[in-house]
Coordinates of C-alpha atoms and ligand atoms in Angstrom, one line a residue:
X21 CA 123.0 98.8 59.7
X22 CA 121.1 97.2 62.6
X23 CA 120.4 100.7 63.7
X24 CA 118.5 101.7 60.6
X25 CA 116.7 98.4 60.4
X26 CA 115.4 98.7 64.0
X27 CA 114.3 102.2 63.3
X28 CA 112.3 101.0 60.3
X29 CA 110.2 98.4 62.0
X30 CA 109.7 99.9 65.3
X31 CA 108.8 103.5 64.6
X32 CA 105.2 103.1 65.8
X33 CA 105.0 105.7 68.5
X34 CA 103.7 104.9 72.0
X35 CA 100.9 107.0 73.3
X36 CA 102.7 110.1 74.5
X37 CA 101.7 111.5 77.8
X38 CA 101.9 115.3 78.0
X39 CA 104.7 116.5 80.2
X40 CA 104.5 119.7 82.2
X41 CA 107.8 120.5 83.9
X42 CA 107.5 121.0 87.7
X43 CA 109.1 124.3 88.7
X44 CA 112.0 124.2 91.2
X45 CA 109.8 125.9 93.8
X46 CA 107.4 123.0 93.9
X47 CA 109.3 119.9 92.8
X48 CA 110.1 118.3 96.1
X49 CA 108.3 117.9 99.5
X50 CA 111.1 120.0 101.2
X51 CA 109.5 123.0 99.5
X52 CA 106.2 122.4 101.3
X53 CA 107.7 122.0 104.8
X54 CA 107.6 125.6 105.8
X55 CA 103.8 125.5 106.0
X56 CA 102.8 121.8 105.7
X57 CA 105.5 120.1 107.8
X58 CA 103.1 117.8 109.6
X59 CA 101.8 116.5 106.2
X60 CA 105.3 116.1 104.8
X61 CA 106.3 114.0 107.8
X62 CA 103.3 111.7 107.4
X63 CA 103.9 111.3 103.7
X64 CA 107.6 110.5 104.2
X65 CA 106.4 107.5 106.3
X66 CA 104.2 106.3 103.5
X67 CA 105.1 103.8 100.7
X68 CA 104.1 106.4 98.1
X69 CA 107.4 108.1 99.2
X70 CA 109.3 104.9 98.4
X71 CA 107.8 104.1 95.0
X72 CA 111.1 105.1 93.2
X73 CA 113.7 102.6 91.9
X74 CA 116.3 103.7 94.5
X75 CA 114.0 103.3 97.5
X76 CA 112.1 100.0 97.2
X77 CA 114.2 96.8 97.0
X78 CA 111.3 94.8 95.6
X79 CA 110.5 97.3 92.9
X80 CA 114.1 97.7 91.9
X81 CA 114.8 93.9 91.7
X82 CA 111.6 93.4 89.7
X83 CA 112.7 96.0 87.2
X84 CA 116.2 94.5 86.9
X85 CA 114.7 91.0 86.5
X86 CA 112.2 92.1 83.8
X87 CA 115.1 93.9 81.9
X88 CA 117.3 90.7 82.1
X89 CA 114.6 88.5 80.7
X90 CA 113.2 90.9 78.1
X91 CA 116.0 91.3 75.6
X92 CA 114.0 93.6 73.3
X93 CA 114.0 96.4 75.9
X94 CA 116.8 98.2 77.8
X95 CA 116.8 98.7 81.6
X96 CA 116.0 102.4 81.1
X97 CA 113.0 101.6 78.8
X98 CA 111.5 99.3 81.5
X99 CA 112.2 102.0 84.1
X100 CA 110.3 104.5 82.0
X101 CA 107.4 102.1 81.5
X102 CA 107.1 101.5 85.2
X103 CA 107.4 105.3 85.9
X104 CA 103.9 105.6 84.3
X105 CA 102.5 105.0 87.8
X106 CA 105.6 104.9 90.1
X107 CA 107.1 108.2 88.9
X108 CA 104.5 110.0 86.8
X109 CA 106.3 113.4 86.8
X110 CA 109.2 112.0 84.7
X111 CA 110.1 114.3 81.8
X112 CA 110.5 111.5 79.2
X113 CA 107.5 109.2 78.9
X114 CA 108.5 106.7 76.2
X115 CA 111.5 105.6 74.2
X116 CA 111.8 104.5 70.6
X117 CA 113.9 102.1 68.5
X118 CA 116.6 104.7 68.0
X119 CA 117.0 105.0 71.7
X120 CA 117.2 101.1 72.1
X121 CA 119.9 101.0 69.4
X122 CA 122.0 103.6 71.3
X123 CA 121.3 102.0 74.7
X124 CA 122.5 98.6 73.3
X125 CA 125.8 100.2 72.5
X126 CA 126.0 101.9 75.9
X127 CA 126.0 105.3 74.3
X128 CA 122.9 106.7 76.0
X129 CA 124.4 108.4 79.0
X130 CA 123.6 111.9 77.7
X131 CA 120.3 111.0 76.2
X132 CA 117.1 112.8 77.3
X133 CA 115.8 109.4 78.7
X134 CA 118.9 108.9 80.9
X135 CA 118.9 112.4 82.1
X136 CA 115.2 112.2 83.0
X137 CA 115.8 109.0 85.0
X138 CA 118.6 110.7 86.9
X139 CA 116.7 113.9 87.7
X140 CA 115.9 114.7 91.3
X141 CA 112.3 115.7 90.2
X142 CA 111.4 112.0 90.3
X143 CA 113.6 110.8 93.2
X144 CA 110.7 111.2 95.7
X145 CA 108.4 108.9 93.8
X146 CA 104.7 109.7 94.3
X147 CA 105.1 113.1 96.0
X148 CA 102.9 116.1 96.6
X149 CA 103.0 117.4 93.0
X150 CA 101.9 114.0 91.7
X151 CA 98.5 114.1 93.4
X152 CA 98.1 117.9 94.0
X153 CA 99.1 119.1 90.5
X154 CA 96.6 117.0 88.6
X155 CA 94.1 119.1 86.6
X156 CA 91.9 116.4 85.1
X157 CA 91.5 112.7 85.2
X158 CA 90.4 111.2 81.8
X159 CA 88.1 108.3 82.6
X160 CA 86.9 108.4 79.0
X161 CA 90.2 106.9 77.9
X162 CA 90.6 103.1 77.5
X163 CA 91.2 101.2 80.8
X164 CA 94.8 100.5 80.0
X165 CA 95.8 104.1 80.0
X166 CA 96.9 104.7 83.6
X167 CA 99.1 106.9 85.7
X168 CA 100.6 109.8 83.7
X169 CA 98.6 108.6 80.6
X170 CA 95.3 109.2 82.3
X171 CA 95.8 112.7 83.6
X172 CA 96.5 116.2 82.4
X173 CA 98.6 118.4 84.7
X174 CA 98.0 121.8 86.1
X175 CA 100.4 124.7 85.4
X176 CA 103.3 124.3 87.8
X177 CA 102.5 126.3 90.9
X178 CA 98.7 125.6 91.1
X179 CA 97.8 123.0 93.8
X180 CA 94.5 121.2 93.5
X181 CA 92.9 120.3 96.9
X182 CA 89.7 119.7 98.8
X183 CA 88.8 123.3 99.8
X184 CA 87.0 125.9 97.7
X185 CA 88.1 128.9 99.9
X186 CA 91.8 128.3 100.6
X187 CA 94.4 131.0 100.0
X188 CA 98.2 130.5 100.0
X189 CA 100.9 133.1 99.5
X190 CA 103.2 130.4 98.0
X191 CA 101.0 128.8 95.3
X192 CA 97.7 129.1 93.6
X193 CA 94.9 126.7 94.7
X194 CA 92.0 125.1 92.9
X195 CA 89.4 122.7 94.2
X196 CA 88.7 119.4 92.4
X197 CA 86.1 116.7 93.1
X198 CA 88.7 113.9 93.1
X199 CA 90.3 115.7 96.1
X200 CA 86.9 116.0 97.9
X201 CA 83.8 113.9 97.2
X202 CA 85.1 111.6 94.5
X203 CA 88.5 110.6 95.8
X204 CA 88.4 107.0 94.4
X205 CA 88.8 108.5 91.0
X206 CA 92.3 109.7 92.0
X207 CA 93.4 106.4 93.5
X208 CA 92.2 104.4 90.4
X209 CA 94.5 106.5 88.2
X210 CA 97.2 104.0 89.3
X211 CA 95.5 101.4 91.6
X212 CA 93.9 99.6 88.6
X213 CA 94.7 97.5 85.6
X214 CA 98.2 96.3 86.5
X215 CA 99.3 94.6 83.3
X216 CA 102.2 92.3 82.4
X217 CA 104.6 92.7 79.4
X218 CA 102.6 89.9 77.8
X219 CA 99.4 91.9 78.1
X220 CA 98.0 89.8 81.1
X221 CA 96.0 91.9 83.5
X222 CA 97.2 90.6 86.9
X223 CA 95.3 92.9 89.3
X224 CA 92.4 95.3 88.8
X225 CA 91.3 96.9 92.1
X226 CA 88.8 98.9 90.2
X227 CA 86.7 96.0 88.8
X228 CA 86.9 94.0 92.0
X229 CA 85.9 97.0 94.1
X230 CA 82.5 96.7 95.9
X231 CA 81.0 100.1 96.8
X232 CA 80.2 100.1 100.5
X233 CA 79.9 103.8 101.0
X234 CA 83.5 104.0 102.1
X235 CA 86.2 105.4 99.9
X236 CA 89.8 104.3 99.7
X237 CA 90.8 107.4 101.7
X238 CA 88.4 106.6 104.5
X239 CA 90.5 103.6 105.4
X240 CA 93.9 104.4 104.0
X241 CA 94.1 108.1 105.0
X242 CA 91.7 107.8 108.0
X243 CA 88.5 109.7 108.7
X244 CA 88.4 113.4 108.3
X245 CA 89.0 115.1 111.6
X246 CA 89.6 118.6 112.8
X247 CA 93.1 120.0 112.4
X248 CA 95.1 122.4 110.3
X249 CA 96.0 122.2 106.6
X250 CA 98.8 124.8 106.9
X251 CA 100.7 126.1 109.9
X252 CA 100.8 129.6 108.4
X253 CA 98.9 132.1 110.5
X254 CA 96.3 134.4 108.9
X255 CA 95.5 138.1 109.7
X256 CA 94.1 137.1 113.1
X257 CA 97.3 135.4 114.1
X258 CA 95.8 131.9 113.9
X259 CA 96.1 129.0 111.4
X260 CA 92.7 128.0 109.9
X261 CA 90.9 125.1 111.5
X262 CA 90.1 122.5 108.8
X263 CA 88.8 119.0 108.3
X264 CA 91.9 117.0 107.3
X265 CA 93.0 113.5 106.7
X266 CA 96.3 111.7 107.4
X267 CA 98.9 111.3 104.6
X268 CA 100.4 108.0 105.8
X269 CA 98.5 105.9 103.2
X270 CA 98.8 102.9 105.6
X271 CA 98.5 99.6 103.8
X272 CA 100.0 96.2 103.3
X273 CA 103.4 97.1 104.6
X274 CA 102.1 98.1 108.0
X275 CA 101.5 95.3 110.5
X276 CA 98.9 96.9 112.7
X277 CA 96.7 97.6 109.7
X278 CA 96.4 93.8 109.2
X279 CA 95.0 93.1 112.7
X280 CA 91.5 91.8 112.2
X281 CA 91.5 92.8 108.5
X282 CA 89.8 89.4 107.9
X283 CA 87.3 87.5 110.1
X284 CA 88.2 84.0 110.9
X285 CA 85.7 81.2 111.6
X286 CA 86.4 77.5 112.2
X287 CA 84.3 74.4 111.9
X288 CA 84.9 70.7 112.3
X289 CA 83.7 68.8 109.3
X290 CA 84.3 65.0 109.8
X291 CA 88.0 64.4 109.8
X292 CA 88.8 67.9 108.5
X293 CA 89.1 71.3 110.1
X294 CA 87.5 74.0 108.0
X295 CA 88.9 77.5 108.3
X296 CA 86.6 80.2 106.8
X297 CA 88.1 83.6 106.0
X298 CA 85.6 86.4 105.6
X299 CA 86.7 89.6 104.0
X300 CA 84.6 92.6 105.0
X301 CA 86.8 95.0 102.9
X302 CA 85.6 96.4 99.6
X303 CA 88.5 94.9 97.6
X304 CA 89.9 91.4 97.5
X305 CA 92.7 90.3 99.9
X306 CA 95.3 89.7 98.9
X307 CA 95.0 92.3 96.2
X308 CA 97.1 95.2 95.0
X309 CA 100.4 93.9 93.7
X310 CA 100.6 90.2 92.7
X311 CA 102.5 87.6 94.7
X312 CA 101.2 88.9 98.0
X313 CA 100.2 86.0 100.4
X314 CA 97.9 85.1 103.2
X315 CA 99.1 82.2 105.3
X316 CA 97.0 79.8 107.4
X317 CA 99.1 77.9 109.9
X318 CA 97.6 75.3 112.1
X319 CA 99.2 73.6 115.1
X320 CA 97.4 70.5 116.3
X321 CA 97.9 69.3 119.8
X322 CA 96.8 66.3 121.8
X323 CA 97.4 65.5 125.5
X324 CA 99.3 68.8 125.9
X325 CA 101.8 68.0 123.2
X326 CA 102.2 69.3 119.7
X327 CA 101.2 66.6 117.2
X328 CA 101.5 68.3 113.8
X329 CA 101.9 71.6 112.0
X330 CA 100.0 72.3 108.7
X331 CA 100.2 75.4 106.5
X332 CA 98.3 76.7 103.6
X333 CA 99.4 79.5 101.2
X334 CA 96.7 81.8 99.7
X335 CA 98.4 83.5 96.9
X336 CA 98.7 83.9 93.1
X337 CA 101.4 82.2 91.0
X338 CA 102.5 83.2 87.5
X339 CA 104.1 81.4 84.6
X340 CA 106.2 83.1 81.8
X341 CA 105.5 82.4 78.2
X342 CA 108.1 79.6 78.4
X343 CA 106.1 78.0 81.3
X344 CA 108.5 78.9 84.1
X345 CA 107.6 80.5 87.4
X346 CA 107.9 84.3 87.0
X347 CA 107.1 87.7 88.4
X348 CA 103.7 89.2 87.7
X349 CA 105.1 91.7 85.2
X350 CA 106.4 88.9 82.9
X351 CA 103.4 86.6 83.3
X352 CA 101.8 85.0 80.3
X353 CA 99.5 82.9 82.5
X354 CA 98.1 82.6 86.0
X355 CA 98.4 79.1 87.3
X356 CA 97.0 79.5 90.8
X357 CA 94.9 82.4 91.9
X358 CA 93.4 82.4 95.4
X359 CA 92.3 85.5 97.2
X360 CA 89.3 86.3 99.3
X361 CA 86.9 88.3 97.2
X362 CA 85.6 91.7 98.4
X363 CA 82.9 91.3 101.0
X364 CA 83.0 87.5 100.3
X365 CA 84.4 84.5 102.0
X366 CA 86.3 81.3 101.3
X367 CA 86.6 78.0 103.2
X368 CA 89.8 76.0 103.4
X369 CA 90.0 72.4 104.6
X370 CA 92.9 70.8 106.5
X371 CA 93.1 67.2 107.7
X372 CA 92.9 66.6 111.4
X373 CA 95.6 64.2 112.6
X374 CA 94.4 61.4 114.8
X375 CA 94.8 62.0 118.5
X376 CA 94.4 65.8 118.3
X377 CA 92.2 67.5 120.9
X378 CA 92.9 71.1 120.0
X379 CA 94.3 73.4 117.4
X380 CA 95.8 76.9 117.2
X381 CA 95.2 78.7 114.0
X382 CA 97.3 81.7 113.0
X383 CA 96.2 83.7 109.9
X384 CA 98.9 86.1 108.7
X385 CA 100.0 88.1 105.7
X386 CA 103.3 88.3 103.8
X387 CA 104.2 90.9 101.2
X388 CA 106.0 88.4 98.9
X389 CA 105.4 84.7 98.7
X390 CA 108.4 82.2 98.9
X391 CA 108.6 81.6 95.1
X392 CA 109.1 85.3 94.2
X393 CA 111.3 86.1 97.2
X394 CA 113.7 83.3 96.1
X395 CA 113.5 84.2 92.4
X396 CA 114.4 87.9 93.1
X397 CA 116.7 87.1 96.1
X398 CA 115.0 89.8 98.2
X399 CA 117.1 90.5 101.3
X400 CA 115.1 93.0 103.5
X401 CA 113.2 91.1 106.2
X402 CA 110.0 93.1 105.6
X403 CA 109.2 90.9 102.5
X404 CA 109.0 87.7 104.5
X405 CA 107.7 89.1 107.8
X406 CA 104.5 87.4 108.9
X407 CA 102.0 90.1 109.9
X408 CA 99.4 88.6 112.1
X409 CA 95.7 89.0 111.1
X410 CA 94.1 86.7 113.7
X411 CA 95.0 83.9 116.1
X412 CA 92.3 81.5 117.3
X413 CA 92.4 78.4 119.4
X414 CA 89.7 75.6 119.2
X415 CA 88.9 72.4 120.9
X416 CA 88.5 69.4 118.6
Ligands
HEC529 C1 98.5 109.8 96.7 C2 98.0 111.2 96.6 C3 98.5 112.2 97.5 C4 99.8 112.6 97.8 C5 101.0 111.9 97.3 C6 99.7 113.8 98.7 N1 98.4 114.1 98.9 FE1 97.7 115.7 99.9 N2 95.8 115.0 99.8 C7 95.4 113.9 99.0 C8 94.0 113.8 99.1 C9 93.1 112.7 98.4 C10 93.5 114.8 99.9 C11 92.1 115.2 100.4 C12 91.7 114.5 101.7 C13 90.3 114.8 102.1 O1 89.4 114.0 101.7 O2 90.0 115.7 102.7 C14 94.7 115.6 100.3 C15 94.7 116.7 101.1 C16 95.8 117.6 101.3 C17 95.7 118.9 102.0 C18 94.5 119.4 102.7 C19 94.5 119.1 104.2 C20 94.4 117.6 104.5 O3 95.3 117.0 105.0 O4 93.3 117.0 104.1 C21 97.0 119.4 102.0 C22 97.4 120.8 102.5 C23 97.8 118.5 101.3 N3 97.0 117.4 100.9 C24 99.2 118.6 101.1 C25 100.0 117.6 100.6 C26 101.5 117.7 100.7 C27 102.3 118.8 101.2 C28 101.9 116.5 100.2 C29 103.4 116.0 100.0 C30 104.1 115.9 101.3 C31 100.7 115.7 99.8 N4 99.6 116.4 100.1 C32 100.8 114.4 99.2 C33 96.2 113.1 98.2 C34 97.6 113.2 98.2
HEC530 C1 104.4 129.8 102.7 C2 103.5 128.7 103.1 C3 103.1 127.6 102.1 C4 104.0 126.8 101.4 C5 105.5 126.8 101.4 C6 103.2 125.8 100.8 N1 101.8 126.0 101.1 FE1 100.3 124.9 100.5 N2 99.0 126.1 101.5 C7 99.4 127.2 102.3 C8 98.2 127.8 102.9 C9 98.2 129.0 103.8 C10 97.1 127.1 102.4 C11 95.6 127.3 102.8 C12 95.3 126.6 104.1 C13 93.9 126.8 104.6 O1 93.1 127.6 103.9 O2 93.5 126.1 105.5 C14 97.6 126.0 101.6 C15 96.8 125.1 101.0 C16 97.3 124.0 100.3 C17 96.5 122.9 99.7 C18 95.0 122.8 99.8 C19 94.4 123.6 98.6 C20 92.9 123.5 98.5 O3 92.4 124.3 97.7 O4 92.3 122.6 99.1 C21 97.4 122.1 99.1 C22 97.0 120.8 98.3 C23 98.7 122.6 99.2 N3 98.7 123.7 100.0 C24 99.9 122.0 98.8 C25 101.1 122.5 98.9 C26 102.3 121.9 98.3 C27 102.3 120.6 97.5 C28 103.4 122.6 98.7 C29 104.9 122.4 98.3 C30 105.2 122.3 96.9 C31 102.9 123.8 99.4 N4 101.5 123.6 99.5 C32 103.7 124.8 99.9 C33 100.7 127.6 102.5 C34 101.8 127.1 101.9
HEC531 C1 100.4 108.1 90.7 C2 99.9 106.8 91.0 C3 99.2 106.6 92.3 C4 98.1 107.3 92.8 C5 97.4 108.4 92.1 C6 97.8 106.7 94.0 N1 98.7 105.6 94.3 FE1 98.7 104.5 96.0 N2 100.4 103.6 95.3 C7 101.0 103.7 94.1 C8 102.2 102.9 94.0 C9 103.1 102.8 92.8 C10 102.3 102.3 95.2 C11 103.5 101.3 95.6 C12 104.6 102.0 96.1 C13 105.7 101.0 96.6 O1 105.4 100.1 97.4 O2 106.9 101.2 96.3 C14 101.2 102.7 96.0 C15 100.9 102.2 97.3 C16 99.8 102.4 98.0 C17 99.4 101.8 99.2 C18 100.1 100.7 99.9 C19 100.9 101.1 101.0 C20 101.4 99.9 101.8 O3 101.9 100.2 102.9 O4 101.3 98.8 101.4 C21 98.2 102.3 99.6 C22 97.3 101.9 100.8 C23 97.8 103.3 98.6 N3 98.8 103.4 97.7 C24 96.6 104.0 98.7 C25 96.3 105.0 97.7 C26 95.1 105.9 97.8 C27 94.1 105.8 99.0 C28 95.1 106.7 96.8 C29 94.1 107.7 96.4 C30 93.9 108.8 97.3 C31 96.3 106.4 96.0 N4 97.0 105.4 96.6 C32 96.7 107.0 94.8 C33 100.5 104.6 93.1 C34 99.5 105.5 93.3
HEC532 C1 86.7 99.7 104.5 C2 88.1 100.0 104.5 C3 88.8 99.9 103.2 C4 88.5 100.6 102.0 C5 87.3 101.5 101.7 C6 89.7 100.3 101.1 N1 90.6 99.5 101.7 FE1 92.4 98.9 101.0 N2 92.6 97.7 102.6 C7 91.9 97.7 103.7 C8 92.4 96.8 104.7 C9 91.9 96.5 106.1 C10 93.5 96.2 104.1 C11 94.4 95.1 104.6 C12 95.4 95.7 105.5 C13 96.2 96.6 104.8 O1 97.0 96.3 103.9 O2 96.1 97.8 105.0 C14 93.7 96.8 102.7 C15 94.7 96.6 101.8 C16 95.0 97.4 100.7 C17 96.2 97.3 99.9 C18 97.2 96.2 100.1 C19 96.6 95.0 99.4 C20 97.2 93.7 99.6 O3 96.4 92.7 99.6 O4 98.4 93.5 99.7 C21 96.1 98.2 98.9 C22 97.0 98.5 97.8 C23 94.8 98.9 99.1 N3 94.2 98.4 100.2 C24 94.3 99.9 98.3 C25 93.0 100.4 98.4 C26 92.4 101.2 97.4 C27 93.1 101.7 96.1 C28 91.1 101.4 97.8 C29 90.0 102.1 97.0 C30 89.7 101.6 95.7 C31 90.9 100.8 99.0 N4 92.1 100.1 99.4 C32 89.7 100.8 99.8 C33 90.7 98.5 103.9 C34 90.1 99.2 103.0
HEC533 C1 99.1 100.9 86.3 C2 100.0 101.6 87.2 C3 101.3 100.8 87.5 C4 102.3 100.5 86.6 C5 102.4 100.9 85.1 C6 103.3 99.8 87.4 N1 102.9 99.7 88.7 FE1 103.9 98.7 90.1 N2 102.4 99.2 91.5 C7 101.3 100.0 91.2 C8 100.5 100.1 92.4 C9 99.2 100.9 92.5 C10 101.2 99.4 93.4 C11 100.8 99.2 94.9 C12 100.0 98.0 95.0 C13 100.1 97.4 96.4 O1 100.8 97.9 97.3 O2 99.6 96.3 96.6 C14 102.4 98.9 92.8 C15 103.3 98.1 93.5 C16 104.4 97.4 92.9 C17 105.3 96.6 93.6 C18 105.3 96.1 95.0 C19 106.1 97.1 95.8 C20 106.1 96.8 97.3 O3 106.8 97.6 98.0 O4 105.6 95.8 97.8 C21 106.3 96.1 92.6 C22 107.4 95.2 92.9 C23 105.9 96.8 91.4 N3 104.8 97.6 91.6 C24 106.6 96.6 90.2 C25 106.4 97.3 89.0 C26 107.2 97.2 87.8 C27 108.4 96.4 87.7 C28 106.6 97.9 86.9 C29 107.0 98.1 85.4 C30 107.3 96.9 84.7 C31 105.4 98.5 87.5 N4 105.3 98.1 88.8 C32 104.5 99.3 86.8 C33 101.0 100.5 90.0 C34 101.7 100.3 88.8

């Protein structure tokens, strides 16, 4: 009975992304190793390679948490929603009420959705055939259509890339501007418009982006430099020399990328110490996923002894529709939102204890703030690791 009733009220279809099956010859990065082994090795190091449920503790525990709190949707339905950007080559792109009814009875093991989630096509997360098999990016669509809902795929076996004159014996090639002179368009397919189950847009790297002449790839894939795109030798017995970029997509998880990411100035203002953070980057910091954090820690000293420690957390906090602290993906409301805007600055004021004659200020970054780390019981030390941006000492 419940079955039929659910079907009746919930049959409004979700926007269906088009699915093009990836052929066995191309579906995993192992298939590219024979000729692009250097690129595969760099990509394996990147967090794009970890964007799948099985490979990122934070992602996995967030999905589990959302599924526990949202009793209208099954775990698999949430996984498929998140796959929009985290696993866009998944073969099933939405579920319906009929599926929810079956899943609620634990009878969905052999369903298309369960099979698609188990498939090894998606186990690598954002792999080569996510970016290099896109035919068109549809920026004419509404802003909330992202990931697989914003692109149409190439025929399996055609790779899009930056070169107009490449030839490969293994696959066809086609050049696309989003692989060459307009690469931000590719990044914004997913790095924009992150929205909660309650419809709250919690991050939008596209609207906060200030064009400075540098594209995402200039900083996160490095400058173009001479190298080779493929190790395969041509008729002259040599691989082609090409201008290439790195595929490590270095970002928030990599400590040495944070060094000097912000400029830190200090100023004494009466009985307060002002710490001014300047962000030269073209997007806000923290940005990207919600619940990231920048920490300002100050140690005051006087007469050679430590007098006091002060700390300030620069982060965003979220409340659920019941008013409880929650993860960004269940947020109905933002209660505290601090970040340093793109190419902007912010000043933070801390009281100077009497008797201090100096202070050491350490500005660092953490991937997950205390509130969310405790809520999700994250175990891996990477989530709480303080990555140092800048350390300065001042006389007071
Ligand atoms: C997140 C998207 C993304 C993923 C994932 C990705 N690439 Fe790329 N790749 C790019 C972009 C963007 C360029 C163009 C760089 C430029 O501006 O020259 C590129 C360039 C290339 C090139 C041309 C040479 C070079 O390095 O610039 C080859 C070959 C290539 N990629 C192969 C691969 C292989 C193999 C994989 C999987 C191991 C992969 N790519 C994964 C985005 C991606
Ligand atoms: C048998 C060797 C071989 C294999 C295997 C191979 N490629 Fe290539 N690929 C090449 C060659 C050769 C080129 C051209 C290089 C050049 O012109 O500098 C190329 C070029 C490319 C380009 C750039 C295309 C352009 O027009 O800019 C991309 C992207 C690419 N390959 C992706 C892949 C991916 C993804 C895989 C795995 C699914 C793969 N390749 C497997 C040999 C191979
Ligand atoms: C298909 C969707 C998609 C596309 C296209 C995409 N990304 Fe990502 N990107 C993601 C997801 C999802 C993550 C988070 C993965 C994780 O942490 O598990 C991510 C993570 C990152 C990170 C963070 C890495 C870290 O160490 O913190 C950087 C930097 C990044 N992407 C840059 C880029 C750039 C540059 C482009 C464009 C060339 C791009 N991405 C294109 C989805 C995408
Ligand atoms: C001028 C260089 C520069 C450009 C251009 C740039 N970034 Fe960044 N980005 C940085 C730096 C520096 C950081 C901080 C250190 C880090 O996480 O890599 C950062 C951080 C990030 C992070 C982690 C954010 C956080 O606060 O946790 C993501 C995701 C990211 N960038 C994506 C992008 C995307 C997508 C684009 C293009 C729209 C882009 N970046 C353009 C320099 C740049
Ligand atoms: C609009 C595309 C998009 C969708 C849909 C999406 N994500 Fe993401 N997600 C991203 C991007 C891009 C990043 C990388 C941002 C960064 O590194 O700061 C990311 C990063 C994350 C991270 C941080 C991972 C890390 O290693 O630090 C978590 C957790 C996460 N997403 C959870 C989810 C969950 C849960 C869902 C589904 C309810 C979801 N995402 C749906 C684009 C998306």
